[in-house]
Coordinates of C-alpha atoms in Angstrom, one line a residue:
M212 CA -86.1 -91.2 -197.5
F213 CA -88.2 -89.0 -198.5
S214 CA -90.1 -88.2 -201.7
R215 CA -93.7 -87.8 -202.8
V216 CA -93.2 -90.6 -205.4
K217 CA -91.9 -92.9 -202.8
K218 CA -94.7 -92.1 -200.4
S219 CA -97.4 -92.9 -202.9
I220 CA -95.7 -96.2 -203.9
H221 CA -95.4 -97.3 -200.3
V222 CA -98.9 -96.4 -199.5
L223 CA -100.1 -98.6 -202.4
L224 CA -97.7 -101.4 -201.5
A225 CA -98.8 -101.4 -197.8
F226 CA -102.4 -101.4 -198.9
I227 CA -101.9 -104.3 -201.2
I228 CA -100.1 -106.3 -198.5
T229 CA -102.6 -105.6 -195.8
L230 CA -105.8 -105.8 -197.9
P231 CA -106.2 -109.6 -197.6
L232 CA -105.7 -109.3 -193.8
M233 CA -108.2 -106.5 -193.5
L234 CA -110.8 -108.3 -195.5
A235 CA -110.4 -111.4 -193.4
M236 CA -111.2 -109.6 -190.1
P237 CA -114.4 -110.9 -188.4
T238 CA -117.2 -108.6 -187.4
M239 CA -118.3 -110.6 -184.3
T240 CA -118.2 -109.1 -180.9
E241 CA -118.2 -112.2 -178.6
V242 CA -115.1 -113.5 -176.9
S243 CA -113.3 -116.4 -178.5
A244 CA -110.9 -119.0 -177.1
A245 CA -107.5 -119.3 -178.7
S246 CA -105.1 -122.2 -178.9
D247 CA -102.3 -122.1 -176.3
A248 CA -99.4 -119.7 -176.8
V249 CA -96.4 -121.8 -175.8
I250 CA -93.3 -119.9 -174.6
N251 CA -90.1 -121.9 -174.6
L252 CA -87.6 -120.1 -172.4
S253 CA -84.7 -122.2 -173.5
A254 CA -85.2 -121.8 -177.2
E255 CA -83.2 -118.7 -177.8
K256 CA -83.3 -116.6 -181.0
Q257 CA -81.7 -113.2 -181.8
T258 CA -80.3 -110.7 -179.3
I259 CA -82.2 -107.5 -179.4
R260 CA -80.2 -104.2 -179.7
G261 CA -83.2 -102.0 -179.4
F262 CA -86.0 -99.8 -180.9
G263 CA -85.8 -96.2 -182.0
G264 CA -86.2 -93.6 -184.7
M265 CA -84.5 -91.0 -186.8
N266 CA -83.6 -87.4 -185.8
H267 CA -83.1 -85.2 -188.8
P268 CA -82.6 -81.5 -187.8
A269 CA -81.6 -80.5 -191.4
W270 CA -85.0 -81.4 -192.8
I271 CA -87.5 -80.9 -190.0
G272 CA -85.7 -79.3 -187.1
D273 CA -84.1 -80.8 -184.0
L274 CA -86.0 -82.4 -181.1
T275 CA -86.4 -80.0 -178.2
A276 CA -85.0 -80.8 -174.7
A277 CA -88.4 -82.0 -173.5
Q278 CA -88.9 -84.1 -176.7
R279 CA -85.5 -85.8 -176.1
E280 CA -86.6 -86.9 -172.7
T281 CA -89.9 -88.2 -174.1
A282 CA -88.1 -90.2 -176.8
F283 CA -85.2 -91.7 -174.8
G284 CA -86.4 -91.7 -171.2
N285 CA -88.2 -94.8 -169.9
D286 CA -90.5 -93.4 -167.3
P287 CA -94.3 -93.1 -167.7
N288 CA -95.3 -91.1 -170.8
Q289 CA -91.9 -91.7 -172.4
L290 CA -91.1 -94.0 -175.3
G291 CA -88.0 -95.8 -174.0
F292 CA -86.2 -95.6 -177.3
S293 CA -82.8 -97.2 -177.1
I294 CA -81.5 -96.3 -180.6
V295 CA -81.3 -93.0 -182.5
R296 CA -80.3 -92.7 -186.2
I297 CA -78.7 -89.4 -187.2
Y298 CA -77.9 -87.7 -190.5
V299 CA -74.4 -87.5 -192.1
D300 CA -74.7 -84.2 -193.9
D301 CA -72.6 -83.9 -197.0
N302 CA -71.6 -80.5 -195.7
R303 CA -69.4 -80.9 -192.7
N304 CA -70.3 -77.4 -191.5
N305 CA -73.7 -78.7 -190.5
W306 CA -72.4 -81.7 -188.5
N307 CA -72.9 -79.7 -185.2
R308 CA -76.7 -80.0 -185.7
E309 CA -76.5 -83.7 -184.8
V310 CA -74.7 -83.5 -181.5
A311 CA -77.2 -82.4 -178.8
T312 CA -79.8 -85.0 -179.4
A313 CA -77.2 -87.8 -179.9
K314 CA -75.5 -86.9 -176.6
K315 CA -78.8 -86.9 -174.7
A316 CA -79.7 -90.3 -176.2
I317 CA -76.3 -91.7 -175.0
E318 CA -77.0 -90.3 -171.6
H319 CA -80.1 -92.5 -171.5
G320 CA -78.1 -95.5 -172.6
A321 CA -79.2 -95.4 -176.3
L322 CA -77.0 -96.4 -179.3
V323 CA -76.3 -93.9 -182.0
I324 CA -76.0 -94.8 -185.7
A325 CA -75.6 -92.6 -188.7
S326 CA -76.5 -92.7 -192.4
P327 CA -75.5 -90.5 -195.3
W328 CA -77.7 -89.5 -198.2
N329 CA -75.1 -87.9 -200.4
P330 CA -71.3 -87.6 -200.5
P331 CA -69.8 -84.1 -200.6
S332 CA -70.7 -82.4 -203.9
D333 CA -67.1 -82.5 -205.3
M334 CA -67.2 -86.3 -205.1
V335 CA -70.5 -86.6 -207.0
E336 CA -71.2 -86.8 -210.8
T337 CA -74.4 -87.0 -212.8
F338 CA -75.1 -89.8 -215.2
N339 CA -77.8 -91.2 -217.4
R340 CA -79.9 -93.7 -215.5
N341 CA -82.7 -95.1 -217.5
G342 CA -83.2 -91.8 -219.2
D343 CA -82.7 -89.6 -216.1
T344 CA -79.7 -87.5 -217.1
N345 CA -79.5 -85.9 -213.6
A346 CA -79.1 -89.1 -211.7
K347 CA -76.2 -88.9 -209.2
R348 CA -73.5 -91.3 -208.2
L349 CA -70.2 -91.3 -206.4
K350 CA -67.3 -90.7 -208.8
H351 CA -65.4 -94.0 -209.2
D352 CA -62.1 -92.4 -208.4
K353 CA -63.5 -90.9 -205.1
Y354 CA -64.2 -94.1 -203.1
A355 CA -61.2 -93.6 -200.8
A356 CA -62.0 -89.9 -200.3
Y357 CA -65.6 -90.8 -199.4
A358 CA -64.4 -93.4 -196.9
Q359 CA -62.3 -90.6 -195.3
H360 CA -65.4 -88.3 -195.3
L361 CA -67.3 -90.9 -193.3
N362 CA -64.2 -91.4 -191.0
D363 CA -64.1 -87.7 -190.4
F364 CA -67.8 -87.7 -189.3
V365 CA -67.0 -90.6 -186.9
S366 CA -64.1 -88.6 -185.5
Y367 CA -66.1 -85.3 -185.2
M368 CA -68.9 -87.0 -183.3
K369 CA -66.4 -88.7 -181.0
N370 CA -64.6 -85.4 -180.3
N371 CA -68.0 -84.0 -179.4
G372 CA -68.9 -86.7 -176.9
V373 CA -70.8 -89.1 -179.2
D374 CA -69.3 -92.6 -179.8
L375 CA -71.2 -93.9 -182.8
Y376 CA -72.2 -97.5 -182.6
A377 CA -72.1 -97.8 -186.4
I378 CA -72.2 -95.8 -189.6
S379 CA -73.9 -96.6 -192.9
V380 CA -72.3 -96.5 -196.4
Q381 CA -75.4 -95.1 -198.0
N382 CA -79.1 -94.6 -197.3
E383 CA -81.3 -96.5 -199.8
P384 CA -78.7 -96.8 -202.6
D385 CA -81.4 -98.6 -204.7
Y386 CA -84.1 -95.9 -204.3
A387 CA -82.1 -92.7 -204.8
H388 CA -84.3 -90.5 -207.0
D389 CA -83.5 -87.6 -204.7
W390 CA -80.0 -88.6 -203.6
T391 CA -77.1 -90.9 -204.7
W392 CA -77.5 -94.2 -206.6
W393 CA -75.3 -97.2 -206.0
T394 CA -75.4 -100.4 -208.0
P395 CA -74.9 -103.7 -206.2
Q396 CA -71.5 -103.9 -207.9
E397 CA -70.5 -100.4 -206.7
M398 CA -71.6 -101.2 -203.2
L399 CA -69.6 -104.5 -203.3
R400 CA -66.5 -102.7 -204.5
F401 CA -66.7 -100.1 -201.7
M402 CA -67.2 -102.8 -199.1
K403 CA -64.2 -104.8 -200.3
E404 CA -61.8 -101.9 -200.9
N405 CA -62.7 -99.0 -198.7
A406 CA -65.1 -99.9 -195.8
G407 CA -62.3 -101.5 -193.8
S408 CA -60.6 -98.2 -193.4
I409 CA -63.5 -96.6 -191.5
N410 CA -63.1 -96.5 -187.7
A411 CA -66.6 -97.7 -186.8
R412 CA -68.9 -100.6 -187.3
I413 CA -70.2 -100.6 -190.9
I414 CA -73.9 -100.8 -191.9
A415 CA -74.7 -101.9 -195.5
P416 CA -76.5 -101.8 -197.8
E417 CA -79.8 -100.2 -196.4
S418 CA -81.9 -101.3 -199.3
F419 CA -85.2 -99.4 -199.4
S420 CA -87.3 -102.5 -199.5
Y421 CA -85.0 -105.3 -198.2
L422 CA -84.1 -106.3 -201.8
K423 CA -81.6 -109.1 -201.5
N424 CA -79.8 -108.3 -204.8
M425 CA -78.2 -105.4 -202.9
S426 CA -76.9 -107.6 -200.1
D427 CA -76.4 -111.0 -201.6
P428 CA -73.0 -109.9 -203.3
I429 CA -71.7 -108.8 -199.9
L430 CA -72.7 -112.0 -198.2
N431 CA -71.1 -114.0 -201.0
D432 CA -67.8 -112.2 -200.9
P433 CA -65.6 -113.0 -197.9
Q434 CA -63.6 -109.8 -198.1
A435 CA -66.7 -107.6 -198.3
L436 CA -68.4 -109.6 -195.6
A437 CA -65.5 -109.2 -193.3
N438 CA -65.9 -105.4 -193.5
M439 CA -69.6 -105.4 -192.8
D440 CA -70.7 -105.5 -189.2
I441 CA -74.5 -104.9 -189.6
L442 CA -76.7 -105.8 -192.6
G443 CA -79.1 -102.9 -192.6
A444 CA -82.4 -103.0 -194.4
H445 CA -85.6 -100.9 -194.8
T446 CA -88.9 -102.7 -195.0
Y447 CA -90.9 -100.2 -197.1
G448 CA -93.4 -102.3 -199.0
T449 CA -91.6 -105.6 -198.2
P450 CA -94.2 -108.4 -198.1
F451 CA -94.0 -110.4 -194.9
N452 CA -93.2 -113.6 -196.9
N453 CA -90.0 -111.9 -198.1
F454 CA -88.8 -111.2 -194.5
T455 CA -86.8 -114.3 -194.1
Y456 CA -83.2 -114.3 -195.5
P457 CA -81.7 -117.9 -195.8
L458 CA -78.4 -116.6 -197.2
F459 CA -77.8 -114.4 -194.2
K460 CA -78.6 -117.4 -192.0
Q461 CA -76.0 -119.4 -193.9
K462 CA -73.2 -116.8 -194.2
G463 CA -73.9 -114.0 -191.7
A464 CA -72.4 -115.6 -188.6
G465 CA -71.0 -112.9 -186.3
K466 CA -72.9 -110.1 -188.2
E467 CA -76.0 -108.2 -186.9
L468 CA -79.2 -107.8 -188.8
W469 CA -81.0 -104.5 -188.3
M470 CA -84.1 -102.9 -189.7
T471 CA -82.9 -99.3 -189.9
E472 CA -85.8 -97.3 -191.3
V473 CA -89.5 -97.6 -192.0
Y474 CA -92.9 -95.9 -191.5
Y475 CA -96.0 -98.1 -191.5
P476 CA -98.6 -98.4 -192.8
N477 CA -98.6 -94.9 -194.4
S478 CA -97.4 -91.4 -194.0
D479 CA -100.7 -89.6 -194.3
N480 CA -100.9 -86.2 -192.6
N481 CA -102.1 -86.4 -189.0
S482 CA -102.5 -90.2 -189.2
A483 CA -100.5 -90.9 -186.0
D484 CA -103.6 -91.4 -183.8
R485 CA -105.9 -93.4 -186.1
W486 CA -107.1 -96.5 -184.5
P487 CA -107.1 -99.4 -185.3
E488 CA -104.7 -98.3 -188.1
A489 CA -102.0 -97.7 -185.5
L490 CA -102.4 -101.3 -184.4
D491 CA -100.7 -102.3 -187.6
V492 CA -97.4 -100.8 -186.3
A493 CA -97.2 -103.5 -183.6
H494 CA -98.2 -106.1 -186.1
H495 CA -95.4 -105.0 -188.4
I496 CA -92.9 -105.0 -185.5
H497 CA -94.0 -108.6 -184.7
Y498 CA -93.1 -109.8 -188.2
N499 CA -89.8 -107.9 -188.2
M500 CA -88.9 -109.6 -184.9
V501 CA -90.3 -113.1 -185.5
D502 CA -89.9 -113.8 -189.3
A503 CA -87.1 -111.4 -190.3
E504 CA -85.3 -111.9 -186.9
F505 CA -84.1 -108.3 -187.0
Q506 CA -82.2 -107.2 -183.9
A507 CA -83.3 -103.6 -184.1
Y508 CA -86.4 -101.8 -185.4
I509 CA -86.0 -98.1 -186.2
W510 CA -88.8 -95.8 -187.3
W511 CA -88.4 -92.9 -189.7
Y512 CA -88.8 -89.5 -188.1
I513 CA -89.2 -89.7 -184.3
R514 CA -91.4 -86.6 -184.3
R515 CA -93.9 -86.2 -187.2
Q516 CA -97.6 -86.1 -187.8
Y517 CA -97.5 -89.8 -188.7
G518 CA -94.8 -90.8 -186.2
P519 CA -94.4 -92.1 -182.7
M520 CA -94.3 -88.6 -181.4
K521 CA -96.6 -85.9 -182.8
E522 CA -95.4 -82.4 -183.7
D523 CA -96.7 -81.1 -180.3
G524 CA -94.3 -83.5 -178.5
N525 CA -97.0 -85.9 -177.3
I526 CA -96.8 -89.7 -177.9
S527 CA -99.2 -90.9 -180.6
K528 CA -101.1 -94.1 -180.9
R529 CA -98.4 -95.3 -183.2
G530 CA -95.9 -94.4 -180.6
Y531 CA -97.7 -96.4 -177.9
A532 CA -97.8 -99.3 -180.3
M533 CA -94.0 -99.1 -180.5
A534 CA -93.6 -98.5 -176.8
H535 CA -95.2 -101.9 -176.1
Y536 CA -91.8 -103.2 -177.4
S537 CA -89.3 -100.4 -176.8
K538 CA -90.1 -99.8 -173.1
F539 CA -90.0 -103.4 -172.0
V540 CA -87.8 -105.3 -174.5
R541 CA -84.5 -103.7 -173.5
P542 CA -81.1 -103.9 -175.2
G543 CA -79.4 -107.2 -174.6
Y544 CA -82.7 -109.1 -174.2
V545 CA -83.0 -112.3 -176.2
R546 CA -86.1 -113.4 -178.2
V547 CA -87.3 -116.8 -177.3
D548 CA -89.5 -119.1 -179.2
A549 CA -93.3 -118.5 -178.8
T550 CA -96.3 -119.6 -180.7
K551 CA -96.4 -117.0 -183.4
N552 CA -100.2 -117.1 -184.2
P553 CA -102.2 -118.9 -181.6
D554 CA -105.5 -117.5 -182.9
T555 CA -106.5 -116.2 -186.3
H556 CA -105.9 -112.6 -185.4
V557 CA -103.5 -113.0 -182.4
F558 CA -99.8 -112.6 -182.8
T559 CA -97.3 -113.3 -180.0
S560 CA -93.6 -112.9 -179.4
A561 CA -91.5 -113.3 -176.3
Y562 CA -88.2 -112.0 -174.9
K563 CA -86.1 -112.6 -171.8
G564 CA -83.5 -110.6 -170.0
D565 CA -82.7 -109.1 -166.5
N566 CA -84.5 -112.2 -165.1
K567 CA -87.7 -111.1 -166.8
L568 CA -89.9 -112.6 -169.4
V569 CA -91.7 -110.1 -171.8
I570 CA -94.5 -111.3 -174.0
V571 CA -96.2 -108.9 -176.5
A572 CA -99.6 -110.1 -177.8
V573 CA -101.3 -108.2 -180.7
N574 CA -105.0 -108.9 -181.2
R575 CA -106.0 -107.5 -184.6
G576 CA -109.5 -109.0 -184.6
T577 CA -112.7 -107.2 -183.7
T578 CA -113.4 -110.0 -181.2
A579 CA -111.8 -110.2 -177.8
V580 CA -109.8 -113.4 -177.1
N581 CA -109.2 -115.3 -173.9
Q582 CA -105.6 -116.4 -174.5
N583 CA -103.7 -119.1 -172.5
F584 CA -100.0 -118.7 -172.2
V585 CA -97.9 -121.8 -171.3
L586 CA -94.3 -121.5 -170.0
Q587 CA -91.8 -124.2 -170.9
N588 CA -88.3 -124.6 -169.3
G589 CA -89.0 -121.9 -166.8
T590 CA -91.2 -120.6 -164.1
A591 CA -92.8 -117.3 -163.1
S592 CA -95.2 -116.1 -160.5
S593 CA -96.9 -112.7 -160.8
V594 CA -97.3 -111.3 -164.3
S595 CA -97.8 -107.5 -164.8
R596 CA -99.5 -106.3 -168.0
W597 CA -100.1 -103.1 -170.0
I598 CA -102.8 -102.6 -172.6
T599 CA -103.4 -100.2 -175.5
D600 CA -106.6 -100.2 -177.4
S601 CA -109.0 -97.6 -178.8
S602 CA -109.5 -96.0 -175.4
N603 CA -106.3 -97.0 -173.5
N604 CA -102.7 -96.0 -173.9
L605 CA -100.3 -98.4 -172.0
T606 CA -102.8 -98.7 -169.2
A607 CA -101.8 -101.1 -166.4
G608 CA -104.0 -104.1 -166.0
T609 CA -104.5 -106.3 -162.9
P610 CA -101.6 -108.7 -162.2
L611 CA -102.0 -112.4 -163.2
D612 CA -100.9 -115.6 -161.5
A613 CA -98.5 -117.8 -163.4
S614 CA -97.3 -120.0 -160.5
S615 CA -98.9 -123.1 -162.2
G616 CA -96.7 -122.7 -165.2
S617 CA -99.4 -121.0 -167.3
F618 CA -101.8 -118.0 -167.2
F619 CA -105.0 -116.9 -169.0
A620 CA -105.4 -113.3 -170.1
H621 CA -108.2 -111.4 -171.8
L622 CA -107.0 -109.7 -175.0
P623 CA -109.4 -106.9 -175.8
A624 CA -110.5 -106.6 -179.4
Q625 CA -108.0 -104.6 -181.6
S626 CA -105.5 -104.3 -178.8
I627 CA -101.8 -104.7 -177.8
T628 CA -100.9 -106.2 -174.5
T629 CA -97.4 -106.5 -173.0
F630 CA -96.9 -109.0 -170.2
V631 CA -93.9 -108.8 -167.9
A632 CA -93.1 -111.7 -165.6
E633 CA -90.3 -112.1 -163.0
L634 CA -88.7 -115.4 -163.7
G635 CA -87.9 -118.0 -161.1
S636 CA -84.6 -120.0 -160.8
G637 CA -83.9 -122.3 -163.7
S638 CA -85.9 -120.3 -166.2
G639 CA -83.7 -120.6 -169.2
D640 CA -81.4 -117.6 -168.5
G641 CA -80.6 -117.9 -164.8
G642 CA -81.1 -114.2 -164.4
G643 CA -78.8 -113.2 -167.2
T644 CA -78.4 -113.4 -171.0
T645 CA -76.9 -116.0 -173.3
Y646 CA -74.7 -114.9 -176.2
E647 CA -74.0 -117.4 -179.0
A648 CA -70.4 -117.7 -180.2
E649 CA -71.6 -117.2 -183.8
T650 CA -73.8 -114.1 -183.3
N651 CA -72.4 -110.6 -183.1
T652 CA -68.8 -111.8 -182.6
T653 CA -65.5 -111.1 -184.3
L654 CA -63.5 -114.2 -185.1
A655 CA -59.7 -114.3 -185.7
N656 CA -58.1 -117.6 -186.8
A657 CA -61.4 -119.2 -185.7
A658 CA -64.3 -120.6 -187.7
L659 CA -68.0 -121.4 -187.3
E660 CA -68.7 -125.1 -187.5
S661 CA -71.7 -127.4 -187.1
I662 CA -70.0 -130.8 -187.4
Y663 CA -70.7 -132.1 -183.9
S664 CA -74.2 -132.4 -182.5
G665 CA -75.6 -130.8 -179.3
Y666 CA -74.9 -127.1 -180.0
N667 CA -77.4 -124.4 -179.7
G668 CA -78.1 -121.7 -182.3
A669 CA -76.5 -122.0 -185.8
G670 CA -73.3 -123.8 -184.6
Y671 CA -70.2 -123.4 -182.5
V672 CA -66.8 -121.8 -183.0
N673 CA -63.6 -123.8 -183.4
F674 CA -60.2 -122.2 -182.8
D675 CA -57.8 -122.7 -185.8
A676 CA -54.5 -121.6 -184.2
S677 CA -52.7 -122.4 -180.9
T678 CA -51.7 -118.7 -180.3
D679 CA -53.7 -115.5 -180.9
A680 CA -56.8 -117.2 -182.2
S681 CA -59.8 -115.4 -180.7
I682 CA -63.5 -114.9 -180.3
Q683 CA -64.8 -111.5 -179.3
W684 CA -68.4 -110.9 -178.2
N685 CA -69.1 -107.3 -179.3
S686 CA -72.2 -106.3 -177.5
I687 CA -72.7 -107.7 -174.0
Y688 CA -75.2 -105.4 -172.3
C689 CA -75.1 -104.8 -168.5
A690 CA -77.7 -102.6 -166.8
V691 CA -75.4 -102.3 -163.7
A692 CA -71.6 -102.2 -163.5
G693 CA -69.9 -104.9 -161.3
T694 CA -68.5 -108.4 -161.3
K695 CA -70.4 -110.7 -163.6
N696 CA -70.5 -114.5 -163.9
V697 CA -69.5 -115.6 -167.4
K698 CA -70.5 -119.3 -168.0
F699 CA -68.9 -120.9 -171.1
R700 CA -70.7 -123.8 -172.8
Y701 CA -67.9 -125.7 -174.5
A702 CA -66.8 -129.1 -175.8
L703 CA -63.3 -130.7 -175.6
E704 CA -62.5 -134.3 -176.4
G705 CA -59.4 -134.7 -174.2
G706 CA -56.7 -132.9 -172.2
T707 CA -56.8 -129.3 -170.9
R708 CA -56.7 -126.1 -173.0
N709 CA -56.2 -122.6 -171.8
L710 CA -57.5 -119.2 -172.8
D711 CA -56.8 -115.6 -171.9
V712 CA -59.9 -113.5 -171.2
Y713 CA -60.2 -109.8 -172.1
V714 CA -63.0 -107.4 -171.1
N715 CA -63.3 -104.1 -173.0
G716 CA -59.7 -104.6 -174.3
T717 CA -58.1 -105.3 -171.0
K718 CA -56.8 -108.7 -170.0
V719 CA -58.7 -109.8 -166.8
V720 CA -57.9 -113.5 -166.6
S721 CA -54.8 -115.3 -167.8
N722 CA -54.7 -119.0 -168.9
T723 CA -58.0 -120.0 -167.5
A724 CA -58.2 -123.8 -168.0
F725 CA -60.9 -125.7 -169.8
A726 CA -61.0 -129.4 -168.8
A727 CA -62.0 -132.2 -171.1
T728 CA -65.7 -133.0 -171.5
G729 CA -65.1 -136.5 -173.0
S730 CA -66.0 -135.9 -176.6
W731 CA -66.6 -133.1 -179.1
A732 CA -70.3 -133.8 -178.9
T733 CA -70.4 -133.6 -175.1
W734 CA -71.0 -130.1 -173.9
G735 CA -69.8 -128.9 -170.5
E736 CA -69.8 -125.6 -168.6
K737 CA -67.1 -123.4 -167.0
T738 CA -67.9 -120.2 -165.0
I739 CA -65.4 -117.4 -164.4
Q740 CA -65.9 -113.9 -162.8
V741 CA -65.0 -110.7 -164.7
P742 CA -65.7 -107.0 -164.2
M743 CA -68.0 -105.2 -166.6
N744 CA -69.3 -101.7 -167.1
T745 CA -72.8 -100.3 -167.4
G746 CA -73.9 -100.4 -171.0
T747 CA -72.3 -102.3 -173.8
N748 CA -69.1 -104.4 -173.1
T749 CA -66.8 -106.6 -175.2
L750 CA -65.4 -109.9 -174.0
K751 CA -62.6 -111.7 -175.9
V752 CA -61.0 -115.1 -175.3
V753 CA -57.6 -115.8 -176.9
T754 CA -55.6 -119.0 -177.3
T755 CA -52.2 -119.2 -175.5
G756 CA -50.4 -122.2 -176.8
T757 CA -53.2 -124.7 -177.3
E758 CA -56.1 -124.4 -179.8
G759 CA -58.8 -124.1 -177.2
P760 CA -62.1 -125.9 -176.8
N761 CA -65.0 -125.6 -179.2
I762 CA -67.3 -122.8 -177.8
D763 CA -71.0 -122.8 -178.2
S764 CA -72.0 -119.8 -176.1
I765 CA -71.4 -117.7 -173.0
H766 CA -74.0 -116.8 -170.4
V767 CA -73.5 -113.5 -168.5
S768 CA -75.3 -112.9 -165.2
A769 CA -74.9 -110.9 -162.0
Q770 CA -72.7 -112.5 -159.4

């Protein structure tokens, strides 16, 4: 990002995509009754890493101290962003520009990721690309040097107090009119031969429009896939019906799926406060979460005349649309199944974590809707709500009663409403978060399987070696440090098998025993207590002489 050509293309694509929806909007003003929105608290989907945006001092100047608080704080009149994306300048003399905002984001608990637009100039050559003789690419004998360049950025940031969560190989390698082109084959080669030498999680390929031809080769190559931690994508102009990715579902076990850059629906000057145009931001996030099942949603510039924060530092209507997700759906929350479209113009998604249920309802129609929400496999009592429409910005509404297992809510015309309910006991997550064994894990001498029935998610993990086979959950989020309950859901046909348990690289439990459940399709539970830190933790289980049980998931909660 960013060019005038690209801007015009994306405006046209966004208009074409949204035109049928806009033409379908009713003009009535009466209130309509919708079908039930059913929330199934036990039907877990992806773990959410967060919501955020790009800080780019080299192009538009850094955020001020006050703007950093607005972006990453989560008090009133703040966005609650939990991810910041920063720029890997090809000139290392400019790397210091990225430090201040990244450090402040980390102080607020946010994750920091980084993306390069170009390698250093001595690593780049021009070539003839479809008649453009000034097109740029990485020299084919400089791949190792480029990997070291990215490693140097990781080290520089770490030495200056910023531990990067991940670094990208290249921003938009398939839309590089103003930066460096990569073919799918070149990206595959780098991922196979060089990405493994970089001391950080790797994001690839960051296609500008989630074009699968850039990422399919990585998913189909075991060596390249092993070196990719996050499949990153941009959704500029991507039709909603192209959001699903069956190949990632099939082969992406243990990898994360992030949407790492977009603006939507356009980048018109001073468009940030247009209503109901800003409502489309929430609608877009809805599809990114529900259909694409992305774990992160990252806007382009945090501060811009079309962004979530205007140039004067105030939150825009587009920003409030994002805040309906970012302030309430916190890192480590898990999306749960909800009726996607209970009314013609109503779109709902639901998330749980910290013993809370969060529901975001977007009403794009010009008619108010009385919506009934039904809770399954869980209970809640009082429900708080916040509303943004043409005249309100995250305005608190009156609490609602959900003690009967359901609640009715009035959704104003062209509005976003976020509901937050405190969950009762037995509400699907027991006050904690479930982490599947096949999602965002690193496996050693272990494999994802789906042979035996009764598992949740995409499958379970089977240990393939009696010693030093392991599963590591890479992103267990804890709001408060302390001793946590870790409940394993596992199956074991007979006998007893032992595992060592490590938290953040330190062994905390030796040879914890897993008793037989009776068959490989009979799932039991075992709970242990371990210490965890505030923020992101890792937990690893390792075989110690027996192969270990089949593990479906862990559930982490306060003691």
